[in-house]
Short mmCIF file of C-alpha atoms in Angstrom, two decimals:
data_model
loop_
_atom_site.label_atom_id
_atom_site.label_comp_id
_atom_site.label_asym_id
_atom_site.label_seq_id
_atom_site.Cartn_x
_atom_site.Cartn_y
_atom_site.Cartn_z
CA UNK A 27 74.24 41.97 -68.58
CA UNK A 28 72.31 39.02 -70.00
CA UNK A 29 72.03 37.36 -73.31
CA UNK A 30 69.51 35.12 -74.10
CA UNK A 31 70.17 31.86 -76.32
CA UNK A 32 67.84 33.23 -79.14
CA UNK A 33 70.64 36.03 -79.47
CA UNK A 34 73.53 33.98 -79.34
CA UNK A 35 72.09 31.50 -82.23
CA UNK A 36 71.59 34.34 -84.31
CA UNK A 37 75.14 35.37 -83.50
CA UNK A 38 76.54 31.99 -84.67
CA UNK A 39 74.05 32.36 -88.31
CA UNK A 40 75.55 35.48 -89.37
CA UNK A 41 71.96 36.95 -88.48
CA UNK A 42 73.47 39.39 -85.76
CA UNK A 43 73.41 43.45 -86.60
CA UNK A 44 76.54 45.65 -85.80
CA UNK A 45 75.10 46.89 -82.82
CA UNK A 46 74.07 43.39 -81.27
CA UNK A 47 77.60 42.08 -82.21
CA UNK A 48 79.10 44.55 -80.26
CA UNK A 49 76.67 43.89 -77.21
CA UNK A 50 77.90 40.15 -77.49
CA UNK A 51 81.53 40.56 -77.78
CA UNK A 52 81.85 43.08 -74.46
CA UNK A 53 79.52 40.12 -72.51
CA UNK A 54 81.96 37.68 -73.51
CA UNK A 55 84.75 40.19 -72.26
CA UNK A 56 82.85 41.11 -69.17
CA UNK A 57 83.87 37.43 -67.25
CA UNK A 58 85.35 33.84 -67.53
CA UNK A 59 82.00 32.40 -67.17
CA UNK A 60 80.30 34.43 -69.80
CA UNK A 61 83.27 33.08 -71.70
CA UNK A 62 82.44 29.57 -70.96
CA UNK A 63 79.01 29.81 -71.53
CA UNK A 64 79.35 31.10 -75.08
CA UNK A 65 81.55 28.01 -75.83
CA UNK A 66 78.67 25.84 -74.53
CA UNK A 67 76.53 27.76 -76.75
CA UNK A 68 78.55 27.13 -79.61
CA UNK A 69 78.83 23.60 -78.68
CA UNK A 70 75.09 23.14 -78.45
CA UNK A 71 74.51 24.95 -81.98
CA UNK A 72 77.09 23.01 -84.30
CA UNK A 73 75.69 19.91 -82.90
CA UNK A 74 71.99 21.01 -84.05
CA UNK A 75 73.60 21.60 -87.22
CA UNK A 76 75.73 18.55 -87.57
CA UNK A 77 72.83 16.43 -86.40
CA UNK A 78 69.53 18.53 -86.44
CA UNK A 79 67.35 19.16 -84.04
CA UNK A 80 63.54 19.06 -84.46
CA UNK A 81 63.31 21.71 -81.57
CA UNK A 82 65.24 24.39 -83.88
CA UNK A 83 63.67 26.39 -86.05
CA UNK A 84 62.32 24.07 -89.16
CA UNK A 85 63.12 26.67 -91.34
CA UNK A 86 67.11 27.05 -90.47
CA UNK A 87 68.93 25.10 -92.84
CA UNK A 88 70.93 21.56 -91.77
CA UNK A 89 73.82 20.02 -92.59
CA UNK A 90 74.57 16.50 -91.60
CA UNK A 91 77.76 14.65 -91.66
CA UNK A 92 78.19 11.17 -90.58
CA UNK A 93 80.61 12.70 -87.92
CA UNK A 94 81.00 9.11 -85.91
CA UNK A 95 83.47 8.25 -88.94
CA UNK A 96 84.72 11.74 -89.29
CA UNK A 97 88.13 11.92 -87.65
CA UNK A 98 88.51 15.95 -87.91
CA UNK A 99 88.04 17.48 -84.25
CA UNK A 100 86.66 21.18 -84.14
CA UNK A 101 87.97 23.03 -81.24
CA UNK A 102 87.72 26.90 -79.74
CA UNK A 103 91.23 28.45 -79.79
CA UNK A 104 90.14 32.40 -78.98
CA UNK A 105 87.79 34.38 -76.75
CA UNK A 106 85.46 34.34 -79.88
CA UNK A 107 85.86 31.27 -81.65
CA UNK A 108 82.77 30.86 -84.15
CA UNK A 109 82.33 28.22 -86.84
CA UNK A 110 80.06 27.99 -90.10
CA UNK A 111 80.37 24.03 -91.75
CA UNK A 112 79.32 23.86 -95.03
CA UNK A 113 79.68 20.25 -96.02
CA UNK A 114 80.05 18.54 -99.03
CA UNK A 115 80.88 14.87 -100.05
CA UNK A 116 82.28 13.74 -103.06
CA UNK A 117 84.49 11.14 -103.96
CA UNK A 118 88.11 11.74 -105.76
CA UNK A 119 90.17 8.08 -107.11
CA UNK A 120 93.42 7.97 -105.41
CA UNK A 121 94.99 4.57 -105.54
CA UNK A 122 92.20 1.35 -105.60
CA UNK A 123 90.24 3.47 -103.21
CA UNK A 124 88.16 6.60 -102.74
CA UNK A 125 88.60 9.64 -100.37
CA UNK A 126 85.31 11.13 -98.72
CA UNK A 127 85.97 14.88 -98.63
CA UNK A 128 84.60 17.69 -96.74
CA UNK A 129 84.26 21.33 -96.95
CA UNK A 130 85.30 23.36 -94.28
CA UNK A 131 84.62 27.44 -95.12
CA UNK A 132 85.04 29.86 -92.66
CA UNK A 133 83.34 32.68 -92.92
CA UNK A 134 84.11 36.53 -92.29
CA UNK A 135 84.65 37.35 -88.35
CA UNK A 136 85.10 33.85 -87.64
CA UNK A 137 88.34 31.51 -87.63
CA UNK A 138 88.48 27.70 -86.04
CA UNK A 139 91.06 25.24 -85.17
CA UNK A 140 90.67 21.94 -86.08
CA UNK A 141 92.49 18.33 -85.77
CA UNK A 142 92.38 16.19 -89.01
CA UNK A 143 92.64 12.10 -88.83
CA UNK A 144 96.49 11.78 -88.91
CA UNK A 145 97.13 14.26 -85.84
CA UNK A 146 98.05 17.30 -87.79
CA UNK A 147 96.57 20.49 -86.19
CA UNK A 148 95.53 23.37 -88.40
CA UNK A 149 93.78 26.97 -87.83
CA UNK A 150 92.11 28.27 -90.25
CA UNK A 151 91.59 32.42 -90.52
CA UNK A 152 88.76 34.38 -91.70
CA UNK A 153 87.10 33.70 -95.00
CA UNK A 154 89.30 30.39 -95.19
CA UNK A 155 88.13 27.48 -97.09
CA UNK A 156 89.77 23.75 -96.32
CA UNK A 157 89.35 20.50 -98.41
CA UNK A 158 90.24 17.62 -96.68
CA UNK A 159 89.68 13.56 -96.32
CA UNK A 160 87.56 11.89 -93.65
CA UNK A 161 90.52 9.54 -93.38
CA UNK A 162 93.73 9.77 -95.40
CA UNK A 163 94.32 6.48 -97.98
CA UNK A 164 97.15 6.33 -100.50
CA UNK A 165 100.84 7.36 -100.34
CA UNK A 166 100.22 11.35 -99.76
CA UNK A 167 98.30 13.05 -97.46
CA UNK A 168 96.63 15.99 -99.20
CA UNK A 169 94.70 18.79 -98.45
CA UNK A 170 93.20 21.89 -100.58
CA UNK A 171 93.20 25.30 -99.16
CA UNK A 172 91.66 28.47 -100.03
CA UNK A 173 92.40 31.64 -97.70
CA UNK A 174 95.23 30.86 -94.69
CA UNK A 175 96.23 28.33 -92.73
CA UNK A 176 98.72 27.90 -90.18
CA UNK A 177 99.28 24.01 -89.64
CA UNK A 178 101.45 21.56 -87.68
CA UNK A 179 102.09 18.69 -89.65
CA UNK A 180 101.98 14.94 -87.47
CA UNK A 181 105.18 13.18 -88.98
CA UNK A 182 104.90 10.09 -91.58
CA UNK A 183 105.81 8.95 -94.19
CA UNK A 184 103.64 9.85 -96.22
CA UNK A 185 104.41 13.38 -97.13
CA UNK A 186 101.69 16.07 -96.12
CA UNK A 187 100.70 18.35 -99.57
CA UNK A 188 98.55 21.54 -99.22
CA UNK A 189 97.17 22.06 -102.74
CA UNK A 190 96.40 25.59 -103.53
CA UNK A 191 95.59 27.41 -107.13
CA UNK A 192 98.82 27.75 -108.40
CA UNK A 193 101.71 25.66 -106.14
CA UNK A 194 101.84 23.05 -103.78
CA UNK A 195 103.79 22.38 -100.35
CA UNK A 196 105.17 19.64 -99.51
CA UNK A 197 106.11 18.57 -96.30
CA UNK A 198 106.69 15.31 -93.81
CA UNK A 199 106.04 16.95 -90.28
CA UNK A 200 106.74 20.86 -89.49
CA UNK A 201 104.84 23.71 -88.73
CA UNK A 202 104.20 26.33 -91.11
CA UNK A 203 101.62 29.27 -92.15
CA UNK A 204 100.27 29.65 -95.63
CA UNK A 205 98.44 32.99 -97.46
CA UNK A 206 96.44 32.89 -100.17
CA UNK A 207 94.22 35.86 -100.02
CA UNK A 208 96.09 38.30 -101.80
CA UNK A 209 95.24 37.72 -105.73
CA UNK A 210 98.78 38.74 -106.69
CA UNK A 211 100.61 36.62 -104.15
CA UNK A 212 100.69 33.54 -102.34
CA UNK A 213 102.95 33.59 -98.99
CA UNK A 214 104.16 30.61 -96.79
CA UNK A 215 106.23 30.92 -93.70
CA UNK A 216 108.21 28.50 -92.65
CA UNK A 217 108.34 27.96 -88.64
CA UNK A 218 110.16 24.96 -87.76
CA UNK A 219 111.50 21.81 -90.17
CA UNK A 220 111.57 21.96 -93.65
CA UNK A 221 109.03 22.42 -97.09
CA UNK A 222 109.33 22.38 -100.56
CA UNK A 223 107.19 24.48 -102.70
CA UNK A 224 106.59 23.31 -106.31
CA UNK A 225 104.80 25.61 -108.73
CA UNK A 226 101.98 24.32 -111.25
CA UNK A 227 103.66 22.92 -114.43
CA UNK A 228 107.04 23.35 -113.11
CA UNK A 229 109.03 20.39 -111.35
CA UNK A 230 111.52 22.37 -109.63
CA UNK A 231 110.98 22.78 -106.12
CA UNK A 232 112.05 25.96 -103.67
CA UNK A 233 112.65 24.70 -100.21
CA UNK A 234 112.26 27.36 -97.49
CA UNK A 235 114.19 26.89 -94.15
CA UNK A 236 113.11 28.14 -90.21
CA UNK A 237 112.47 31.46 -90.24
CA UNK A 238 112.12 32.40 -93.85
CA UNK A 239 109.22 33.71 -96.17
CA UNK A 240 108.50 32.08 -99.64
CA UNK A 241 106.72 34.92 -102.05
CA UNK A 242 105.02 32.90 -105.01
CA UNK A 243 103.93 36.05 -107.59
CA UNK A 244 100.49 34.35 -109.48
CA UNK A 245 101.41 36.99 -112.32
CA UNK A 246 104.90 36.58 -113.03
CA UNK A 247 104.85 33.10 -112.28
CA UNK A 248 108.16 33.90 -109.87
CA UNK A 249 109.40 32.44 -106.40
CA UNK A 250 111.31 34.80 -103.67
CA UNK A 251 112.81 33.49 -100.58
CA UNK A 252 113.84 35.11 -97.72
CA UNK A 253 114.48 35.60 -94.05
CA UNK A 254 111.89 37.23 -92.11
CA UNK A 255 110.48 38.38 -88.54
CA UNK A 256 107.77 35.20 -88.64
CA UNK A 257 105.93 36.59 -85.49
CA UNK A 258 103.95 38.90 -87.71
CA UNK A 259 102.92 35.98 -89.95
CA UNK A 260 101.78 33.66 -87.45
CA UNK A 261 100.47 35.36 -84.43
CA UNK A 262 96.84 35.71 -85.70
CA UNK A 263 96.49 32.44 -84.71
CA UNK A 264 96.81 33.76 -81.16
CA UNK A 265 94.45 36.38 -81.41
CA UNK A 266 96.33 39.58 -82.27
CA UNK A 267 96.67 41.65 -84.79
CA UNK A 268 101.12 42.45 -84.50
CA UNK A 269 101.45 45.25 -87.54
CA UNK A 270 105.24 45.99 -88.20
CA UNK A 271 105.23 49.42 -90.35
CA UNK A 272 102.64 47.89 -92.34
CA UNK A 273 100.64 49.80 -94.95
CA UNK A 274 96.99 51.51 -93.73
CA UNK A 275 95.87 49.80 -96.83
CA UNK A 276 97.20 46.00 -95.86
CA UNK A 277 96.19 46.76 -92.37
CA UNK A 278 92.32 47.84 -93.30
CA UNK A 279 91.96 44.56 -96.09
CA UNK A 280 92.59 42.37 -92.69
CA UNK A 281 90.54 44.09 -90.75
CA UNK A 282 87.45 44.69 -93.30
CA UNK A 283 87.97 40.25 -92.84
CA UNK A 284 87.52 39.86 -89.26
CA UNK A 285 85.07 42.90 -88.64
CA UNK A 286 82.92 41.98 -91.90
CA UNK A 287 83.15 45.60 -93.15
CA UNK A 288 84.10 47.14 -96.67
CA UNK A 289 86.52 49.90 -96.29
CA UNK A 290 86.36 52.96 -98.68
CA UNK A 291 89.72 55.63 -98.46
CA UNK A 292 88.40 58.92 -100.00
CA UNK A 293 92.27 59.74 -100.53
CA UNK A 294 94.44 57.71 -102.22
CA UNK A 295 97.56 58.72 -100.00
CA UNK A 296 96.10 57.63 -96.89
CA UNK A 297 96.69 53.83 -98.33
CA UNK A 298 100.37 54.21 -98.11
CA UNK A 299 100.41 55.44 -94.33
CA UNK A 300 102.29 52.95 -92.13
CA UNK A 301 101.91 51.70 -88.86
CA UNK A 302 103.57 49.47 -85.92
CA UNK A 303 101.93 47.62 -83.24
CA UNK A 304 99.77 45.03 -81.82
CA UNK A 305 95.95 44.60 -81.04
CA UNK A 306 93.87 42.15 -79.43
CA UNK A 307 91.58 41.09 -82.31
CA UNK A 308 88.27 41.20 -80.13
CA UNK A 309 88.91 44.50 -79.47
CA UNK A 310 86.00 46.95 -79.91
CA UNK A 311 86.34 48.32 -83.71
CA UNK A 312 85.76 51.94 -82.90
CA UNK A 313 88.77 51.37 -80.54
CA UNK A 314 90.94 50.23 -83.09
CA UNK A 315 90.09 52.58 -85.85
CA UNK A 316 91.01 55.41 -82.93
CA UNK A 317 94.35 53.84 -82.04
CA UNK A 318 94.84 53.90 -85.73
CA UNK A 319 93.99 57.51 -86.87
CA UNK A 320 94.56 59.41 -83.55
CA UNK A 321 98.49 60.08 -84.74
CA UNK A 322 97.76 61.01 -88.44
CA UNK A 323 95.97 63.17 -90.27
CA UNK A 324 92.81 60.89 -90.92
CA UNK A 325 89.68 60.33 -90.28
CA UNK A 326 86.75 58.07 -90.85
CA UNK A 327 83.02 57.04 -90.94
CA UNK A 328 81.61 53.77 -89.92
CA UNK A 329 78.41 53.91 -91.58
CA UNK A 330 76.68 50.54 -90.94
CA UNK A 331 79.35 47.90 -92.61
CA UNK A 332 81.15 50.09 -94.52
CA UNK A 333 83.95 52.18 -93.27
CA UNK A 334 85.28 55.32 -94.80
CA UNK A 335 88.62 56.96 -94.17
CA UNK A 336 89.50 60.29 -94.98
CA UNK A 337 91.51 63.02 -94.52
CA UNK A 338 90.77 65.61 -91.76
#
């Protein structure tokens, strides 16, 4: 099977239907070099839109970022590794001098690992959206994040801050995954060194050790800090999906993220089913949503982009 560029392009816009996204993902799956290709695909199409291209369409829309003196590295880390840039430039005081920021968003479907001007790797999931310098001046090096991030902190001095809505982490060099996507919750995991988490207003600050979770609740304004099985946290980074008697409903608000669907549960009870294991996340939907249903009592309905569970 062949795909044409044209296809591909569309692929990387968001312009792709269900059916044709399907089509690309089992060409990708079908060979190393159909694998390799895409990346040179994708390589080709963020530098039309980091640079333009009068050859593309005139009608596309272009970003461009002065990307000689941007530090930040963008690198495949999956099978399917695809990338939207929105960039923005403003300027924030910090010290005598001004930080040039960009806008990294990351949309549904879609995740991308990146390597920011001090050495400090980060991956950045789904609908993930990262704030962060050209170059880092001043005595912190901070960052704003929107979504999750797993990141591996270069060690300095100057202490590493991810800035999210309500706390802040603080760190020197370690490696650790942050959540913000649930509304009632933010979640960081703590894989190897040390953090401390400070909440908005408060100066006290929770530090989380190897191995443990730190539960900020947004409503109660409450830290909880415990040990946990990290593997679960972190290995989406890896591409898979590892479920450990997790709730249908938890399970289906990750996947409606990568597979760009809405999900619908026609009974409420079907929300608290729970299920362990581990899938490949560019694994055929249809696939998954069998593996999930075939030993319970449910059904569903993909019907375009929207999915619908219910009982049989």
């Amino acid at each position: 099977m062949n795909l044409d560029r044209e296809l591909l392009f569309r692929f990387f816009n968001k312009e792709t239907t269900l059916e044709e996204e399907k089509k690309i993902r089992l060409w990708i799956d079908e060979c190393d070099e159909h694998r390799c290709e895409f990346f040179r695909e994708r390589q080709l199409f963020d530098a039309i839109l980091l640079h333009g291209d009068p050859s593309y369409e005139k009608s596309r829309p272009r970003f461009y970022i002065p990307w000689h003196k941007v530090v930040a590295t963008l690198s495949g880390i999956a099978a399917i590794v695809i990338l939207t840039i929105i960039t923005t430039t403003y300027f924030l005081q910090q010290s005598f001098r001004d930080e040039v920021m960009n806008t990294v968003t990351v949309p549904q479907g879609q995740r991308v690992h990146l390597t920011l001007s001090d050495g400090t790797k980060v991956w950045l999931n789904a609908e993930t959206q990262l704030r962060i310098p050209t170059t880092f001046v001043g005595t912190e090096r901070r960052v704003f994040l929107k979504g999750e991030a797993y990141f591996d902190v270069t060690k300095s001095d100057k202490p590493f801050i991810v800035k999210m809505a309500d706390i802040d982490v603080r760190v020197l060099g370690t490696s650790f995954n942050v959540n913000t996507y649930d509304k009632d919750y933010i979640e960081t995991v703590l894989v190897k060194g040390r953090v401390g988490l400070q909440m908005e207003g408060d100066t006290q600050e929770w530090e989380v050790k190897p191995n443990e979770l730190a539960r900020y609740d947004r409503k109660n304004k409450t830290m909880e800090v415990k040990e946990v099985d990290i593997l679960p946290y972190v290995t989406w980074k890896e591409g898979h999906f590892l479920f450990k008697n997790q709730s249908l409903e938890k399970i289906m608000d990750i996947m409606a993220r990568w597979y760009d669907v809405s999900v619908e549960f026609q009974d409420e009870s079907i929300r608290n089913l729970h299920f362990t294991g581990d899938i490949k996340r560019h694994a055929n939907f249809s696939i998954i949503l069998k593996a999930l249903t075939s030993s319970v009592n449910v059904n569903y309905r993909l019907e375009g982009r929207e999915l619908i569970l219910y009982m049989k």
